[in-house]
């Protein structure tokens, strides 16, 4: 009798979850692209042509389904969902050689899991040094009942960037003895940074050409447009491959 009752309770719980939860289904193509992350041309790994990759926006309890097609011609791909507990779906965790084999070139793998914990998360490549090549993006899991009150929100995705290619980085770091690849040439916010630029060069009429940004320049600073007396939420995630960062917000007033 107790077994039957337990089974009925389980069925009811599953039915309630299915009725209240949604499904976020995405189709991704992973491939190399030429971009200018820090005003210097480099090779990035993009998703559907986007660098950083598209933001996943879901609500706690939703099922996320991502069909990932590997369009890299010579290497595998694996994606890890940072901060997602993968209860009951360990095969979707994205740990190469542990929970799954890499997705071979030309093949498609489907990640299917439930996001059960609200918060600001991110995903990133988990094969070789693909994270340092730009295979990452934000993953926002919202609470069904938001307790915070605010007028708008912004995502800040922090990352480190080297001009040296990710394959060379992997070779240096895995060699015996290890060869350090040095500090990153740039730090990026939402995939944008400025190498060899300074505020002095930016505001100097005769300054460095690469530092004279236009709104559509790939390396132009990220601009957050706000209104007076409004409250904004900053969702911050760091996908750095090697660097540890401190983030500060400077406040200045003009009257």
Coordinates of C-alpha atoms in Angstrom, one line a residue:
X1 CA 0.0 0.0 0.0
X2 CA 2.8 2.4 0.9
X3 CA 4.5 1.7 -2.4
X4 CA 1.3 2.7 -4.3
X5 CA 0.9 5.9 -2.3
X6 CA 4.5 6.8 -2.9
X7 CA 4.0 6.2 -6.7
X8 CA 0.8 8.3 -6.7
X9 CA 2.6 11.2 -4.9
X10 CA 5.4 11.0 -7.4
X11 CA 3.1 11.1 -10.4
X12 CA 1.2 14.1 -8.9
X13 CA 4.5 16.0 -8.3
X14 CA 5.7 15.3 -11.8
X15 CA 2.3 16.5 -13.2
X16 CA 2.4 19.7 -11.2
X17 CA 6.0 20.4 -12.3
X18 CA 5.1 19.7 -15.9
X19 CA 2.1 22.0 -15.7
X20 CA 3.9 25.0 -14.2
X21 CA 7.3 24.8 -15.8
X22 CA 8.3 26.0 -19.3
X23 CA 10.7 24.7 -21.9
X24 CA 13.5 26.8 -23.4
X25 CA 14.7 25.1 -26.6
X26 CA 17.7 26.4 -28.5
X27 CA 19.7 25.5 -31.6
X28 CA 23.4 26.4 -31.6
X29 CA 26.1 26.2 -34.2
X30 CA 29.6 26.5 -32.8
X31 CA 32.3 27.8 -35.2
X32 CA 35.4 30.0 -35.5
X33 CA 34.9 33.7 -36.5
X34 CA 37.2 36.7 -37.0
X35 CA 36.4 39.4 -34.5
X36 CA 38.0 42.5 -32.9
X37 CA 37.5 41.9 -29.1
X38 CA 40.1 44.5 -28.0
X39 CA 40.5 46.5 -31.2
X40 CA 43.0 43.9 -32.5
X41 CA 41.8 41.2 -34.8
X42 CA 41.7 37.7 -33.5
X43 CA 40.0 34.4 -33.8
X44 CA 37.0 33.7 -31.5
X45 CA 34.7 30.7 -31.0
X46 CA 31.2 32.0 -31.7
X47 CA 27.7 30.6 -31.2
X48 CA 25.3 31.3 -34.1
X49 CA 27.8 34.0 -35.1
X50 CA 27.6 35.7 -31.6
X51 CA 30.6 36.5 -29.4
X52 CA 30.1 36.1 -26.5
X53 CA 27.4 33.5 -27.0
X54 CA 23.7 34.2 -26.6
X55 CA 22.3 34.7 -23.2
X56 CA 20.0 31.9 -21.9
X57 CA 17.0 33.3 -20.1
X58 CA 14.9 30.8 -18.1
X59 CA 12.8 30.5 -14.9
X60 CA 13.6 28.1 -12.1
X61 CA 11.9 24.8 -12.8
X62 CA 12.1 25.2 -16.6
X63 CA 13.6 22.5 -18.8
X64 CA 16.5 23.8 -21.0
X65 CA 17.1 21.9 -24.3
X66 CA 20.1 23.0 -26.3
X67 CA 21.0 21.3 -29.6
X68 CA 24.7 22.0 -30.2
X69 CA 26.2 21.4 -33.6
X70 CA 30.0 21.4 -33.8
X71 CA 31.1 23.3 -36.9
X72 CA 34.7 23.4 -35.9
X73 CA 36.6 21.5 -38.6
X74 CA 39.3 19.8 -36.5
X75 CA 38.3 19.6 -32.9
X76 CA 35.6 18.4 -30.5
X77 CA 33.3 20.6 -28.4
X78 CA 31.8 20.3 -24.9
X79 CA 29.8 22.9 -23.0
X80 CA 29.6 23.0 -19.2
X81 CA 26.7 24.8 -17.5
X82 CA 28.3 26.5 -14.6
X83 CA 26.1 26.7 -11.4
X84 CA 23.5 24.1 -12.6
X85 CA 23.4 21.1 -10.3
X86 CA 22.2 18.6 -12.9
X87 CA 20.1 16.6 -10.4
X88 CA 19.2 13.5 -12.3
X89 CA 21.0 14.6 -15.5
X90 CA 24.7 14.1 -14.9
X91 CA 25.3 13.3 -18.5
X92 CA 24.4 16.9 -19.4
X93 CA 27.0 18.4 -17.1
X94 CA 29.5 18.9 -20.0
X95 CA 32.7 17.4 -18.5
X96 CA 34.7 16.0 -21.5
X97 CA 35.8 12.5 -20.9
X98 CA 33.8 12.2 -17.7
X99 CA 30.1 12.7 -18.4
X100 CA 30.3 12.7 -22.2
X101 CA 32.6 12.3 -25.2
X102 CA 33.4 15.5 -27.1
X103 CA 31.0 16.4 -29.9
X104 CA 32.8 15.5 -33.1
X105 CA 33.1 18.0 -36.0
X106 CA 29.8 18.0 -38.0
X107 CA 27.9 16.2 -35.2
X108 CA 25.0 17.4 -33.0
X109 CA 24.5 16.7 -29.3
X110 CA 21.4 17.6 -27.3
X111 CA 21.8 18.9 -23.7
X112 CA 18.5 18.4 -21.8
X113 CA 18.3 19.5 -18.1
X114 CA 16.2 21.3 -15.5
X115 CA 17.3 24.6 -14.0
X116 CA 16.2 24.3 -10.4
X117 CA 18.1 27.2 -8.8
X118 CA 17.5 30.8 -9.5
X119 CA 20.6 33.0 -10.0
X120 CA 23.1 34.4 -12.4
X121 CA 25.0 31.6 -14.0
X122 CA 27.1 31.1 -17.2
X123 CA 28.2 28.4 -19.6
X124 CA 31.5 27.8 -21.2
X125 CA 33.5 25.4 -23.3
X126 CA 35.0 22.6 -21.3
X127 CA 37.4 21.1 -23.9
X128 CA 41.0 22.2 -24.2
X129 CA 41.3 26.0 -23.9
X130 CA 38.1 26.8 -25.8
X131 CA 36.9 29.0 -23.0
X132 CA 39.8 31.4 -23.5
X133 CA 38.9 31.5 -27.2
X134 CA 35.5 32.9 -26.3
X135 CA 33.2 29.9 -26.0
X136 CA 31.0 31.3 -23.2
X137 CA 27.9 33.2 -22.4
X138 CA 25.5 34.1 -19.6
X139 CA 22.7 32.0 -18.2
X140 CA 20.0 33.8 -16.2
X141 CA 17.6 31.7 -14.1
X142 CA 14.9 33.8 -12.7
X143 CA 12.9 33.2 -9.6
X144 CA 9.1 32.5 -10.1
X145 CA 8.5 35.0 -7.3
X146 CA 11.1 37.8 -7.5
X147 CA 11.7 39.4 -4.0
X148 CA 13.9 42.2 -5.3
X149 CA 12.3 45.4 -6.7
X150 CA 14.2 47.2 -9.5
X151 CA 13.4 49.1 -12.7
X152 CA 15.8 47.3 -15.0
X153 CA 18.8 45.1 -15.2
X154 CA 22.1 44.7 -17.0
X155 CA 24.4 41.8 -17.6
X156 CA 28.2 42.2 -17.1
X157 CA 30.2 39.2 -18.4
X158 CA 33.9 39.5 -17.5
X159 CA 36.6 37.6 -19.3
X160 CA 40.4 37.6 -20.0
X161 CA 41.8 37.7 -23.6
X162 CA 45.1 36.7 -25.1
X163 CA 46.4 37.6 -28.5
X164 CA 48.1 34.2 -28.6
X165 CA 45.8 31.5 -30.0
X166 CA 44.1 29.0 -27.7
X167 CA 46.0 26.0 -29.2
X168 CA 49.3 27.6 -28.4
X169 CA 48.1 28.4 -24.9
X170 CA 47.1 24.8 -24.4
X171 CA 50.5 23.6 -25.6
X172 CA 52.4 25.9 -23.3
X173 CA 50.4 25.1 -20.2
X174 CA 50.4 21.4 -20.7
X175 CA 54.2 21.1 -21.5
X176 CA 56.6 19.6 -19.0
X177 CA 57.9 21.8 -17.5
X178 CA 54.9 24.1 -17.9
X179 CA 55.5 27.3 -19.7
X180 CA 53.5 30.2 -18.4
X181 CA 51.6 32.2 -21.1
X182 CA 51.8 35.5 -19.2
X183 CA 49.0 37.8 -18.1
X184 CA 46.2 38.5 -20.6
X185 CA 46.6 41.3 -23.0
X186 CA 43.1 42.6 -22.3
X187 CA 40.2 42.2 -20.0
X188 CA 36.8 42.2 -21.7
X189 CA 33.3 43.3 -20.5
X190 CA 30.6 41.6 -22.6
X191 CA 33.3 40.6 -25.1
X192 CA 34.6 44.2 -25.5
X193 CA 38.0 45.7 -24.4
X194 CA 40.7 48.1 -25.5
X195 CA 44.2 46.9 -26.0
X196 CA 46.9 49.6 -25.8
X197 CA 44.3 52.3 -25.2
X198 CA 43.8 54.7 -22.3
X199 CA 41.4 57.4 -21.4
X200 CA 44.1 59.9 -22.3
X201 CA 44.4 58.5 -25.8
X202 CA 40.7 58.3 -26.2
X203 CA 40.1 61.9 -25.4
X204 CA 43.2 63.2 -27.2
X205 CA 42.3 64.4 -30.7
X206 CA 45.6 63.1 -32.0
X207 CA 45.4 59.9 -30.0
X208 CA 45.6 56.3 -31.1
X209 CA 43.4 55.6 -34.1
X210 CA 42.0 52.3 -32.6
X211 CA 40.8 54.2 -29.5
X212 CA 38.4 56.4 -31.4
X213 CA 35.4 54.3 -31.1
X214 CA 32.1 54.4 -32.9
X215 CA 28.9 53.0 -31.5
X216 CA 29.1 50.0 -33.8
X217 CA 32.7 49.2 -33.3
X218 CA 33.2 45.7 -31.9
X219 CA 35.7 46.9 -29.3
X220 CA 33.8 50.1 -28.2
X221 CA 33.2 50.1 -24.5
X222 CA 29.9 48.6 -23.2
X223 CA 27.5 51.5 -22.4
X224 CA 24.8 51.0 -19.8
X225 CA 22.1 53.6 -20.3
X226 CA 20.2 54.5 -17.1
X227 CA 17.7 57.1 -15.9
X228 CA 17.9 59.2 -12.8
X229 CA 16.2 57.9 -9.6
X230 CA 15.8 54.4 -11.1
X231 CA 17.1 51.2 -9.5
X232 CA 19.1 48.8 -11.7
X233 CA 20.2 45.2 -11.0
X234 CA 23.7 44.2 -12.2
X235 CA 24.1 40.6 -13.0
X236 CA 27.8 39.8 -13.0
X237 CA 29.6 36.6 -14.1
X238 CA 33.3 35.9 -14.7
X239 CA 34.3 33.4 -17.3
X240 CA 38.0 34.2 -17.1
X241 CA 40.2 31.3 -18.0
X242 CA 43.1 32.1 -15.7
X243 CA 42.8 35.6 -14.3
X244 CA 41.2 36.5 -10.9
X245 CA 39.4 39.8 -11.0
X246 CA 38.2 42.5 -8.6
X247 CA 35.3 44.6 -9.9
X248 CA 34.7 48.2 -8.7
X249 CA 32.0 50.7 -9.7
X250 CA 33.2 54.3 -9.7
X251 CA 30.4 56.8 -9.1
X252 CA 30.8 60.4 -10.4
X253 CA 28.3 63.2 -10.3
X254 CA 27.9 66.1 -12.7
X255 CA 25.5 69.0 -12.1

